[in-house]
JSON list of C-alpha atoms in Angstrom, two decimals:
[
{"chain": "E", "resi": 279, "resn": "GLY", "atom": "CA", "xyz": [101.86, 167.24, 113.30]},
{"chain": "E", "resi": 280, "resn": "ALA", "atom": "CA", "xyz": [102.82, 163.89, 112.13]},
{"chain": "E", "resi": 281, "resn": "VAL", "atom": "CA", "xyz": [99.37, 161.46, 111.27]},
{"chain": "E", "resi": 282, "resn": "VAL", "atom": "CA", "xyz": [99.17, 158.08, 112.64]},
{"chain": "E", "resi": 283, "resn": "SER", "atom": "CA", "xyz": [96.22, 155.78, 111.24]},
{"chain": "E", "resi": 284, "resn": "GLN", "atom": "CA", "xyz": [94.41, 152.64, 113.38]},
{"chain": "E", "resi": 285, "resn": "HIS", "atom": "CA", "xyz": [92.36, 150.31, 111.52]},
{"chain": "E", "resi": 286, "resn": "PRO", "atom": "CA", "xyz": [89.72, 149.30, 112.04]},
{"chain": "E", "resi": 287, "resn": "SER", "atom": "CA", "xyz": [88.58, 151.98, 114.82]},
{"chain": "E", "resi": 288, "resn": "TRP", "atom": "CA", "xyz": [86.15, 149.27, 116.59]},
{"chain": "E", "resi": 289, "resn": "VAL", "atom": "CA", "xyz": [85.78, 145.63, 116.35]},
{"chain": "E", "resi": 290, "resn": "ILE", "atom": "CA", "xyz": [83.35, 143.12, 117.96]},
{"chain": "E", "resi": 291, "resn": "CYS", "atom": "CA", "xyz": [84.39, 139.46, 118.08]},
{"chain": "E", "resi": 292, "resn": "LYS", "atom": "CA", "xyz": [83.55, 136.39, 119.62]},
{"chain": "E", "resi": 293, "resn": "SER", "atom": "CA", "xyz": [85.59, 134.85, 122.28]},
{"chain": "E", "resi": 294, "resn": "GLY", "atom": "CA", "xyz": [88.19, 132.53, 121.23]},
{"chain": "E", "resi": 295, "resn": "THR", "atom": "CA", "xyz": [88.97, 134.25, 118.10]},
{"chain": "E", "resi": 296, "resn": "SER", "atom": "CA", "xyz": [92.02, 136.66, 116.89]},
{"chain": "E", "resi": 297, "resn": "VAL", "atom": "CA", "xyz": [92.06, 140.33, 115.91]},
{"chain": "E", "resi": 298, "resn": "LYS", "atom": "CA", "xyz": [94.33, 142.07, 114.00]},
{"chain": "E", "resi": 299, "resn": "ILE", "atom": "CA", "xyz": [94.93, 145.80, 114.36]},
{"chain": "E", "resi": 300, "resn": "GLU", "atom": "CA", "xyz": [96.84, 147.60, 112.17]},
{"chain": "E", "resi": 301, "resn": "CYS", "atom": "CA", "xyz": [98.84, 151.10, 113.14]},
{"chain": "E", "resi": 302, "resn": "ARG", "atom": "CA", "xyz": [100.28, 152.92, 110.04]},
{"chain": "E", "resi": 303, "resn": "SER", "atom": "CA", "xyz": [102.28, 156.12, 110.29]},
{"chain": "E", "resi": 304, "resn": "LEU", "atom": "CA", "xyz": [101.17, 158.22, 106.75]},
{"chain": "E", "resi": 305, "resn": "ASP", "atom": "CA", "xyz": [103.71, 160.86, 106.32]},
{"chain": "E", "resi": 306, "resn": "PHE", "atom": "CA", "xyz": [106.96, 159.88, 108.39]},
{"chain": "E", "resi": 307, "resn": "GLN", "atom": "CA", "xyz": [109.26, 156.69, 108.96]},
{"chain": "E", "resi": 308, "resn": "ALA", "atom": "CA", "xyz": [108.56, 155.50, 112.12]},
{"chain": "E", "resi": 309, "resn": "THR", "atom": "CA", "xyz": [111.73, 153.94, 113.34]},
{"chain": "E", "resi": 310, "resn": "THR", "atom": "CA", "xyz": [109.66, 152.64, 116.82]},
{"chain": "E", "resi": 311, "resn": "MET", "atom": "CA", "xyz": [106.15, 151.97, 117.72]},
{"chain": "E", "resi": 312, "resn": "PHE", "atom": "CA", "xyz": [104.49, 151.33, 120.74]},
{"chain": "E", "resi": 313, "resn": "TRP", "atom": "CA", "xyz": [100.94, 149.64, 121.74]},
{"chain": "E", "resi": 314, "resn": "TYR", "atom": "CA", "xyz": [98.97, 150.82, 124.87]},
{"chain": "E", "resi": 315, "resn": "ARG", "atom": "CA", "xyz": [95.98, 149.77, 126.18]},
{"chain": "E", "resi": 316, "resn": "GLN", "atom": "CA", "xyz": [93.32, 151.77, 127.86]},
{"chain": "E", "resi": 317, "resn": "PHE", "atom": "CA", "xyz": [90.26, 150.52, 130.05]},
{"chain": "E", "resi": 318, "resn": "PRO", "atom": "CA", "xyz": [87.29, 152.72, 131.08]},
{"chain": "E", "resi": 319, "resn": "LYS", "atom": "CA", "xyz": [88.08, 155.78, 133.32]},
{"chain": "E", "resi": 320, "resn": "GLN", "atom": "CA", "xyz": [91.93, 155.00, 133.44]},
{"chain": "E", "resi": 321, "resn": "SER", "atom": "CA", "xyz": [94.89, 156.06, 131.82]},
{"chain": "E", "resi": 322, "resn": "LEU", "atom": "CA", "xyz": [97.02, 154.92, 128.85]},
{"chain": "E", "resi": 323, "resn": "MET", "atom": "CA", "xyz": [99.16, 151.39, 129.95]},
{"chain": "E", "resi": 324, "resn": "LEU", "atom": "CA", "xyz": [101.95, 150.67, 127.69]},
{"chain": "E", "resi": 325, "resn": "MET", "atom": "CA", "xyz": [101.68, 146.96, 126.58]},
{"chain": "E", "resi": 326, "resn": "ALA", "atom": "CA", "xyz": [105.09, 146.97, 124.01]},
{"chain": "E", "resi": 327, "resn": "THR", "atom": "CA", "xyz": [107.72, 149.10, 122.20]},
{"chain": "E", "resi": 328, "resn": "SER", "atom": "CA", "xyz": [108.15, 147.65, 118.54]},
{"chain": "E", "resi": 329, "resn": "ASN", "atom": "CA", "xyz": [110.82, 148.37, 116.28]},
{"chain": "E", "resi": 330, "resn": "GLU", "atom": "CA", "xyz": [111.26, 147.46, 112.84]},
{"chain": "E", "resi": 331, "resn": "GLY", "atom": "CA", "xyz": [112.65, 144.46, 112.02]},
{"chain": "E", "resi": 332, "resn": "SER", "atom": "CA", "xyz": [112.93, 143.00, 115.41]},
{"chain": "E", "resi": 333, "resn": "LYS", "atom": "CA", "xyz": [111.67, 141.63, 118.02]},
{"chain": "E", "resi": 334, "resn": "ALA", "atom": "CA", "xyz": [109.18, 143.71, 120.02]},
{"chain": "E", "resi": 335, "resn": "THR", "atom": "CA", "xyz": [109.78, 144.25, 123.87]},
{"chain": "E", "resi": 336, "resn": "TYR", "atom": "CA", "xyz": [106.82, 143.79, 126.08]},
{"chain": "E", "resi": 337, "resn": "GLU", "atom": "CA", "xyz": [105.96, 145.19, 129.79]},
{"chain": "E", "resi": 338, "resn": "GLN", "atom": "CA", "xyz": [106.03, 142.97, 132.62]},
{"chain": "E", "resi": 339, "resn": "GLY", "atom": "CA", "xyz": [102.21, 141.27, 132.76]},
{"chain": "E", "resi": 340, "resn": "VAL", "atom": "CA", "xyz": [101.89, 141.41, 129.03]},
{"chain": "E", "resi": 341, "resn": "GLU", "atom": "CA", "xyz": [101.25, 137.77, 127.52]},
{"chain": "E", "resi": 342, "resn": "LYS", "atom": "CA", "xyz": [103.64, 138.08, 124.46]},
{"chain": "E", "resi": 343, "resn": "ASP", "atom": "CA", "xyz": [102.16, 134.81, 122.96]},
{"chain": "E", "resi": 344, "resn": "LYS", "atom": "CA", "xyz": [98.89, 136.19, 123.17]},
{"chain": "E", "resi": 345, "resn": "PHE", "atom": "CA", "xyz": [99.60, 139.98, 121.87]},
{"chain": "E", "resi": 346, "resn": "LEU", "atom": "CA", "xyz": [101.47, 139.23, 118.93]},
{"chain": "E", "resi": 347, "resn": "ILE", "atom": "CA", "xyz": [103.18, 142.54, 117.46]},
{"chain": "E", "resi": 348, "resn": "ASN", "atom": "CA", "xyz": [104.87, 142.61, 114.32]},
{"chain": "E", "resi": 349, "resn": "HIS", "atom": "CA", "xyz": [106.78, 145.90, 112.79]},
{"chain": "E", "resi": 350, "resn": "ALA", "atom": "CA", "xyz": [107.56, 144.63, 109.12]},
{"chain": "E", "resi": 351, "resn": "SER", "atom": "CA", "xyz": [108.07, 148.14, 107.53]},
{"chain": "E", "resi": 352, "resn": "LEU", "atom": "CA", "xyz": [109.06, 151.46, 108.78]},
{"chain": "E", "resi": 353, "resn": "THR", "atom": "CA", "xyz": [105.42, 152.37, 108.38]},
{"chain": "E", "resi": 354, "resn": "LEU", "atom": "CA", "xyz": [103.32, 149.70, 109.90]},
{"chain": "E", "resi": 355, "resn": "SER", "atom": "CA", "xyz": [103.10, 147.01, 112.85]},
{"chain": "E", "resi": 356, "resn": "THR", "atom": "CA", "xyz": [100.24, 145.23, 113.67]},
{"chain": "E", "resi": 357, "resn": "LEU", "atom": "CA", "xyz": [98.91, 143.93, 117.01]},
{"chain": "E", "resi": 358, "resn": "THR", "atom": "CA", "xyz": [96.93, 140.78, 116.79]},
{"chain": "E", "resi": 359, "resn": "VAL", "atom": "CA", "xyz": [94.77, 139.76, 119.94]},
{"chain": "E", "resi": 360, "resn": "THR", "atom": "CA", "xyz": [95.00, 135.41, 119.66]},
{"chain": "E", "resi": 361, "resn": "SER", "atom": "CA", "xyz": [91.86, 133.91, 121.24]},
{"chain": "E", "resi": 362, "resn": "ALA", "atom": "CA", "xyz": [90.45, 136.75, 122.68]},
{"chain": "E", "resi": 363, "resn": "HIS", "atom": "CA", "xyz": [88.50, 136.91, 125.36]},
{"chain": "E", "resi": 364, "resn": "PRO", "atom": "CA", "xyz": [86.22, 138.99, 127.55]},
{"chain": "E", "resi": 365, "resn": "GLU", "atom": "CA", "xyz": [89.07, 140.45, 129.49]},
{"chain": "E", "resi": 366, "resn": "ASP", "atom": "CA", "xyz": [90.53, 141.63, 126.16]},
{"chain": "E", "resi": 367, "resn": "SER", "atom": "CA", "xyz": [88.32, 144.23, 125.59]},
{"chain": "E", "resi": 368, "resn": "SER", "atom": "CA", "xyz": [89.57, 147.69, 126.00]},
{"chain": "E", "resi": 369, "resn": "PHE", "atom": "CA", "xyz": [90.68, 150.66, 124.05]},
{"chain": "E", "resi": 370, "resn": "TYR", "atom": "CA", "xyz": [94.02, 149.48, 121.92]},
{"chain": "E", "resi": 371, "resn": "ILE", "atom": "CA", "xyz": [96.01, 153.02, 120.98]},
{"chain": "E", "resi": 372, "resn": "CYS", "atom": "CA", "xyz": [99.43, 152.56, 118.86]},
{"chain": "E", "resi": 373, "resn": "SER", "atom": "CA", "xyz": [102.13, 155.64, 118.63]},
{"chain": "E", "resi": 374, "resn": "ALA", "atom": "CA", "xyz": [105.00, 156.27, 116.47]},
{"chain": "E", "resi": 375, "resn": "ARG", "atom": "CA", "xyz": [108.11, 157.98, 116.83]},
{"chain": "E", "resi": 376, "resn": "GLY", "atom": "CA", "xyz": [110.14, 159.24, 113.39]},
{"chain": "E", "resi": 377, "resn": "TRP", "atom": "CA", "xyz": [113.84, 159.31, 112.94]},
{"chain": "E", "resi": 378, "resn": "ALA", "atom": "CA", "xyz": [114.85, 162.41, 114.58]},
{"chain": "E", "resi": 379, "resn": "ALA", "atom": "CA", "xyz": [115.97, 161.95, 117.84]},
{"chain": "E", "resi": 380, "resn": "GLU", "atom": "CA", "xyz": [113.80, 165.11, 119.14]},
{"chain": "E", "resi": 381, "resn": "GLU", "atom": "CA", "xyz": [110.50, 163.93, 117.50]},
{"chain": "E", "resi": 382, "resn": "THR", "atom": "CA", "xyz": [108.20, 163.19, 120.12]},
{"chain": "E", "resi": 383, "resn": "GLN", "atom": "CA", "xyz": [105.39, 160.19, 119.91]},
{"chain": "E", "resi": 384, "resn": "TYR", "atom": "CA", "xyz": [102.26, 160.70, 117.58]},
{"chain": "E", "resi": 385, "resn": "PHE", "atom": "CA", "xyz": [99.47, 158.70, 118.40]},
{"chain": "E", "resi": 386, "resn": "GLY", "atom": "CA", "xyz": [96.91, 157.03, 116.23]},
{"chain": "E", "resi": 387, "resn": "PRO", "atom": "CA", "xyz": [92.87, 157.38, 116.98]},
{"chain": "E", "resi": 388, "resn": "GLY", "atom": "CA", "xyz": [92.62, 154.47, 118.65]},
{"chain": "E", "resi": 389, "resn": "THR", "atom": "CA", "xyz": [91.05, 150.96, 118.49]},
{"chain": "E", "resi": 390, "resn": "ARG", "atom": "CA", "xyz": [87.85, 149.91, 120.47]},
{"chain": "E", "resi": 391, "resn": "LEU", "atom": "CA", "xyz": [87.58, 146.16, 120.81]},
{"chain": "E", "resi": 392, "resn": "LEU", "atom": "CA", "xyz": [84.74, 144.30, 122.09]},
{"chain": "E", "resi": 393, "resn": "VAL", "atom": "CA", "xyz": [85.02, 140.58, 122.87]},
{"chain": "E", "resi": 394, "resn": "LEU", "atom": "CA", "xyz": [81.69, 138.53, 123.24]},
{"chain": "D", "resi": 280, "resn": "LEU", "atom": "CA", "xyz": [111.46, 157.36, 134.42]},
{"chain": "D", "resi": 281, "resn": "ALA", "atom": "CA", "xyz": [110.70, 160.55, 136.03]},
{"chain": "D", "resi": 282, "resn": "LYS", "atom": "CA", "xyz": [107.15, 159.92, 138.28]},
{"chain": "D", "resi": 283, "resn": "THR", "atom": "CA", "xyz": [104.52, 162.94, 137.59]},
{"chain": "D", "resi": 284, "resn": "THR", "atom": "CA", "xyz": [101.99, 164.21, 139.83]},
{"chain": "D", "resi": 285, "resn": "GLN", "atom": "CA", "xyz": [98.76, 166.49, 138.36]},
{"chain": "D", "resi": 286, "resn": "PRO", "atom": "CA", "xyz": [95.75, 167.18, 140.34]},
{"chain": "D", "resi": 287, "resn": "ILE", "atom": "CA", "xyz": [93.15, 164.60, 139.41]},
{"chain": "D", "resi": 288, "resn": "SER", "atom": "CA", "xyz": [90.65, 166.94, 138.06]},
{"chain": "D", "resi": 289, "resn": "MET", "atom": "CA", "xyz": [89.82, 170.83, 137.54]},
{"chain": "D", "resi": 290, "resn": "ASP", "atom": "CA", "xyz": [86.44, 172.66, 136.50]},
{"chain": "D", "resi": 291, "resn": "SER", "atom": "CA", "xyz": [86.66, 176.19, 135.17]},
{"chain": "D", "resi": 292, "resn": "TYR", "atom": "CA", "xyz": [84.21, 178.50, 132.60]},
{"chain": "D", "resi": 293, "resn": "GLU", "atom": "CA", "xyz": [84.49, 179.77, 129.48]},
{"chain": "D", "resi": 294, "resn": "GLY", "atom": "CA", "xyz": [86.84, 182.45, 128.35]},
{"chain": "D", "resi": 295, "resn": "GLN", "atom": "CA", "xyz": [88.83, 181.64, 131.74]},
{"chain": "D", "resi": 296, "resn": "GLU", "atom": "CA", "xyz": [92.41, 180.82, 131.98]},
{"chain": "D", "resi": 297, "resn": "VAL", "atom": "CA", "xyz": [93.39, 177.66, 132.95]},
{"chain": "D", "resi": 298, "resn": "ASN", "atom": "CA", "xyz": [96.72, 176.40, 134.72]},
{"chain": "D", "resi": 299, "resn": "ILE", "atom": "CA", "xyz": [97.49, 173.08, 135.42]},
{"chain": "D", "resi": 300, "resn": "THR", "atom": "CA", "xyz": [100.48, 172.19, 137.55]},
{"chain": "D", "resi": 301, "resn": "CYS", "atom": "CA", "xyz": [102.32, 168.93, 137.31]},
{"chain": "D", "resi": 302, "resn": "SER", "atom": "CA", "xyz": [105.25, 168.21, 139.80]},
{"chain": "D", "resi": 303, "resn": "HIS", "atom": "CA", "xyz": [108.13, 165.83, 138.52]},
{"chain": "D", "resi": 304, "resn": "ASN", "atom": "CA", "xyz": [110.76, 166.08, 141.65]},
{"chain": "D", "resi": 305, "resn": "ASN", "atom": "CA", "xyz": [113.29, 163.43, 140.05]},
{"chain": "D", "resi": 306, "resn": "ILE", "atom": "CA", "xyz": [113.13, 164.67, 136.34]},
{"chain": "D", "resi": 307, "resn": "ALA", "atom": "CA", "xyz": [116.37, 163.64, 135.18]},
{"chain": "D", "resi": 308, "resn": "THR", "atom": "CA", "xyz": [118.85, 165.89, 132.78]},
{"chain": "D", "resi": 309, "resn": "ASN", "atom": "CA", "xyz": [118.04, 164.49, 129.27]},
{"chain": "D", "resi": 310, "resn": "ASP", "atom": "CA", "xyz": [114.46, 164.26, 130.30]},
{"chain": "D", "resi": 311, "resn": "TYR", "atom": "CA", "xyz": [111.89, 166.85, 128.31]},
{"chain": "D", "resi": 312, "resn": "ILE", "atom": "CA", "xyz": [108.29, 167.62, 129.58]},
{"chain": "D", "resi": 313, "resn": "THR", "atom": "CA", "xyz": [105.47, 166.99, 127.35]},
{"chain": "D", "resi": 314, "resn": "TRP", "atom": "CA", "xyz": [101.56, 167.64, 127.63]},
{"chain": "D", "resi": 315, "resn": "TYR", "atom": "CA", "xyz": [98.91, 165.62, 125.62]},
{"chain": "D", "resi": 316, "resn": "GLN", "atom": "CA", "xyz": [95.13, 166.07, 125.78]},
{"chain": "D", "resi": 317, "resn": "GLN", "atom": "CA", "xyz": [92.94, 163.39, 125.34]},
{"chain": "D", "resi": 318, "resn": "PHE", "atom": "CA", "xyz": [88.92, 163.21, 124.20]},
{"chain": "D", "resi": 319, "resn": "PRO", "atom": "CA", "xyz": [87.10, 160.34, 125.02]},
{"chain": "D", "resi": 320, "resn": "SER", "atom": "CA", "xyz": [87.51, 157.58, 122.67]},
{"chain": "D", "resi": 321, "resn": "GLN", "atom": "CA", "xyz": [90.25, 159.07, 120.56]},
{"chain": "D", "resi": 322, "resn": "GLY", "atom": "CA", "xyz": [94.17, 159.03, 120.87]},
{"chain": "D", "resi": 323, "resn": "PRO", "atom": "CA", "xyz": [95.68, 161.57, 122.70]},
{"chain": "D", "resi": 324, "resn": "ARG", "atom": "CA", "xyz": [96.61, 164.82, 120.90]},
{"chain": "D", "resi": 325, "resn": "PHE", "atom": "CA", "xyz": [100.47, 166.62, 121.08]},
{"chain": "D", "resi": 326, "resn": "ILE", "atom": "CA", "xyz": [100.05, 169.94, 122.90]},
{"chain": "D", "resi": 327, "resn": "ILE", "atom": "CA", "xyz": [103.33, 171.16, 123.63]},
{"chain": "D", "resi": 328, "resn": "GLN", "atom": "CA", "xyz": [107.02, 170.21, 124.72]},
{"chain": "D", "resi": 329, "resn": "GLY", "atom": "CA", "xyz": [109.62, 172.03, 126.26]},
{"chain": "D", "resi": 330, "resn": "TYR", "atom": "CA", "xyz": [112.75, 171.30, 128.27]},
{"chain": "D", "resi": 331, "resn": "LYS", "atom": "CA", "xyz": [113.35, 174.64, 130.15]},
{"chain": "D", "resi": 332, "resn": "THR", "atom": "CA", "xyz": [111.97, 178.40, 130.52]},
{"chain": "D", "resi": 333, "resn": "LYS", "atom": "CA", "xyz": [108.62, 179.07, 128.81]},
{"chain": "D", "resi": 334, "resn": "VAL", "atom": "CA", "xyz": [107.36, 177.70, 125.38]},
{"chain": "D", "resi": 335, "resn": "THR", "atom": "CA", "xyz": [104.40, 179.03, 123.40]},
{"chain": "D", "resi": 336, "resn": "ASN", "atom": "CA", "xyz": [102.02, 177.70, 120.68]},
{"chain": "D", "resi": 337, "resn": "GLU", "atom": "CA", "xyz": [99.00, 178.31, 119.01]},
{"chain": "D", "resi": 338, "resn": "VAL", "atom": "CA", "xyz": [97.27, 176.21, 121.39]},
{"chain": "D", "resi": 339, "resn": "ALA", "atom": "CA", "xyz": [98.82, 176.81, 124.93]},
{"chain": "D", "resi": 340, "resn": "SER", "atom": "CA", "xyz": [102.25, 177.94, 126.66]},
{"chain": "D", "resi": 341, "resn": "LEU", "atom": "CA", "xyz": [104.62, 175.80, 128.93]},
{"chain": "D", "resi": 342, "resn": "PHE", "atom": "CA", "xyz": [106.09, 177.21, 132.10]},
{"chain": "D", "resi": 343, "resn": "ILE", "atom": "CA", "xyz": [109.29, 175.36, 133.37]},
{"chain": "D", "resi": 344, "resn": "PRO", "atom": "CA", "xyz": [111.14, 176.86, 136.28]},
{"chain": "D", "resi": 345, "resn": "ALA", "atom": "CA", "xyz": [114.86, 176.49, 136.60]},
{"chain": "D", "resi": 346, "resn": "ASP", "atom": "CA", "xyz": [115.04, 173.72, 138.48]},
{"chain": "D", "resi": 347, "resn": "ARG", "atom": "CA", "xyz": [112.66, 172.43, 136.42]},
{"chain": "D", "resi": 348, "resn": "LYS", "atom": "CA", "xyz": [110.70, 170.33, 139.48]},
{"chain": "D", "resi": 349, "resn": "SER", "atom": "CA", "xyz": [107.57, 171.38, 137.88]},
{"chain": "D", "resi": 350, "resn": "SER", "atom": "CA", "xyz": [105.83, 172.49, 134.96]},
{"chain": "D", "resi": 351, "resn": "THR", "atom": "CA", "xyz": [102.47, 174.48, 134.17]},
{"chain": "D", "resi": 352, "resn": "LEU", "atom": "CA", "xyz": [100.41, 174.12, 131.28]},
{"chain": "D", "resi": 353, "resn": "SER", "atom": "CA", "xyz": [98.36, 177.42, 130.72]},
{"chain": "D", "resi": 354, "resn": "LEU", "atom": "CA", "xyz": [95.44, 177.30, 128.67]},
{"chain": "D", "resi": 355, "resn": "PRO", "atom": "CA", "xyz": [94.11, 180.82, 127.68]},
{"chain": "D", "resi": 356, "resn": "ARG", "atom": "CA", "xyz": [90.52, 181.38, 127.41]},
{"chain": "D", "resi": 357, "resn": "VAL", "atom": "CA", "xyz": [89.06, 177.84, 127.44]},
{"chain": "D", "resi": 358, "resn": "SER", "atom": "CA", "xyz": [85.91, 176.83, 125.16]},
{"chain": "D", "resi": 359, "resn": "LEU", "atom": "CA", "xyz": [83.25, 173.91, 125.69]},
{"chain": "D", "resi": 360, "resn": "SER", "atom": "CA", "xyz": [85.63, 171.87, 123.62]},
{"chain": "D", "resi": 361, "resn": "ASP", "atom": "CA", "xyz": [88.60, 172.02, 125.68]},
{"chain": "D", "resi": 362, "resn": "THR", "atom": "CA", "xyz": [86.75, 169.51, 128.56]},
{"chain": "D", "resi": 363, "resn": "ALA", "atom": "CA", "xyz": [89.44, 166.82, 128.35]},
{"chain": "D", "resi": 364, "resn": "VAL", "atom": "CA", "xyz": [91.99, 165.05, 130.02]},
{"chain": "D", "resi": 365, "resn": "TYR", "atom": "CA", "xyz": [95.08, 166.29, 130.28]},
{"chain": "D", "resi": 366, "resn": "TYR", "atom": "CA", "xyz": [98.39, 164.34, 130.99]},
{"chain": "D", "resi": 367, "resn": "CYS", "atom": "CA", "xyz": [102.06, 165.49, 131.41]},
{"chain": "D", "resi": 368, "resn": "LEU", "atom": "CA", "xyz": [104.70, 163.53, 130.78]},
{"chain": "D", "resi": 369, "resn": "VAL", "atom": "CA", "xyz": [108.44, 163.33, 131.20]},
{"chain": "D", "resi": 370, "resn": "GLY", "atom": "CA", "xyz": [110.96, 161.54, 129.64]},
{"chain": "D", "resi": 371, "resn": "GLU", "atom": "CA", "xyz": [114.04, 161.19, 127.13]},
{"chain": "D", "resi": 372, "resn": "GLU", "atom": "CA", "xyz": [113.29, 162.27, 123.81]},
{"chain": "D", "resi": 373, "resn": "GLN", "atom": "CA", "xyz": [115.21, 159.42, 122.07]},
{"chain": "D", "resi": 374, "resn": "ALA", "atom": "CA", "xyz": [113.32, 157.30, 119.37]},
{"chain": "D", "resi": 375, "resn": "GLY", "atom": "CA", "xyz": [113.02, 153.96, 121.24]},
{"chain": "D", "resi": 376, "resn": "THR", "atom": "CA", "xyz": [111.58, 155.54, 124.57]},
{"chain": "D", "resi": 377, "resn": "ALA", "atom": "CA", "xyz": [108.04, 155.18, 125.47]},
{"chain": "D", "resi": 378, "resn": "LEU", "atom": "CA", "xyz": [106.46, 157.85, 127.09]},
{"chain": "D", "resi": 379, "resn": "ILE", "atom": "CA", "xyz": [104.77, 156.62, 130.63]},
{"chain": "D", "resi": 380, "resn": "PHE", "atom": "CA", "xyz": [101.53, 157.99, 131.34]},
{"chain": "D", "resi": 381, "resn": "GLY", "atom": "CA", "xyz": [100.59, 159.20, 134.58]},
{"chain": "D", "resi": 382, "resn": "LYS", "atom": "CA", "xyz": [96.67, 159.34, 135.77]},
{"chain": "D", "resi": 383, "resn": "GLY", "atom": "CA", "xyz": [96.18, 162.90, 133.94]},
{"chain": "D", "resi": 384, "resn": "THR", "atom": "CA", "xyz": [94.04, 165.90, 134.90]},
{"chain": "D", "resi": 385, "resn": "THR", "atom": "CA", "xyz": [90.28, 165.88, 134.00]},
{"chain": "D", "resi": 386, "resn": "LEU", "atom": "CA", "xyz": [89.62, 169.60, 132.83]},
{"chain": "D", "resi": 387, "resn": "SER", "atom": "CA", "xyz": [85.64, 170.14, 132.65]},
{"chain": "D", "resi": 388, "resn": "VAL", "atom": "CA", "xyz": [84.83, 173.46, 131.33]},
{"chain": "D", "resi": 389, "resn": "SER", "atom": "CA", "xyz": [81.22, 174.80, 131.70]},
{"chain": "D", "resi": 390, "resn": "SER", "atom": "CA", "xyz": [79.08, 177.86, 130.19]}
]
């Protein structure tokens, strides 16, 4: 299957700082990328949908000014957690879909964020 | 989007066949059924996808009855490494459509 990478795999930061997470589709062009968040013992929660060259669509309850998403190319999307606080500590997972309508979503390995 | 219902947890022993059933009573005509596997601190891994009848790959089989209101993921001869959370998702296979995750089934395989 297609490969999606994320960087970094884990990050520790101080409260109030910003953190950027990259999501790349390595062997296919992703028309759409998605960002999820997962808290311990819980399922994945969709945060936003990102289409290349356009603004992201955020799910209800997700602050767009806090979680900045940029999808500048067909292989790269970034999620920036601005002014991070301890409650933002979570496992962030991106996924991507390719051109063909029948292609399913491929997920990255996830990024563990710990805000102190 | 069609809501799915799965058992919260299942237990099995190595070498047994495991069947996880998912209910999706309000599945739409254009919806596909997709199963993912997730290990702790990893992203979900695609297992299998189907629209109707039976689909089989090197990892699992997916059984879908004619009314498509449920589906069953079958894992033949599980091993300890199959201990994971399994998610059943239903949705359209369109580029801009996200998959919405339910609670999933935690499968525990013992020796």
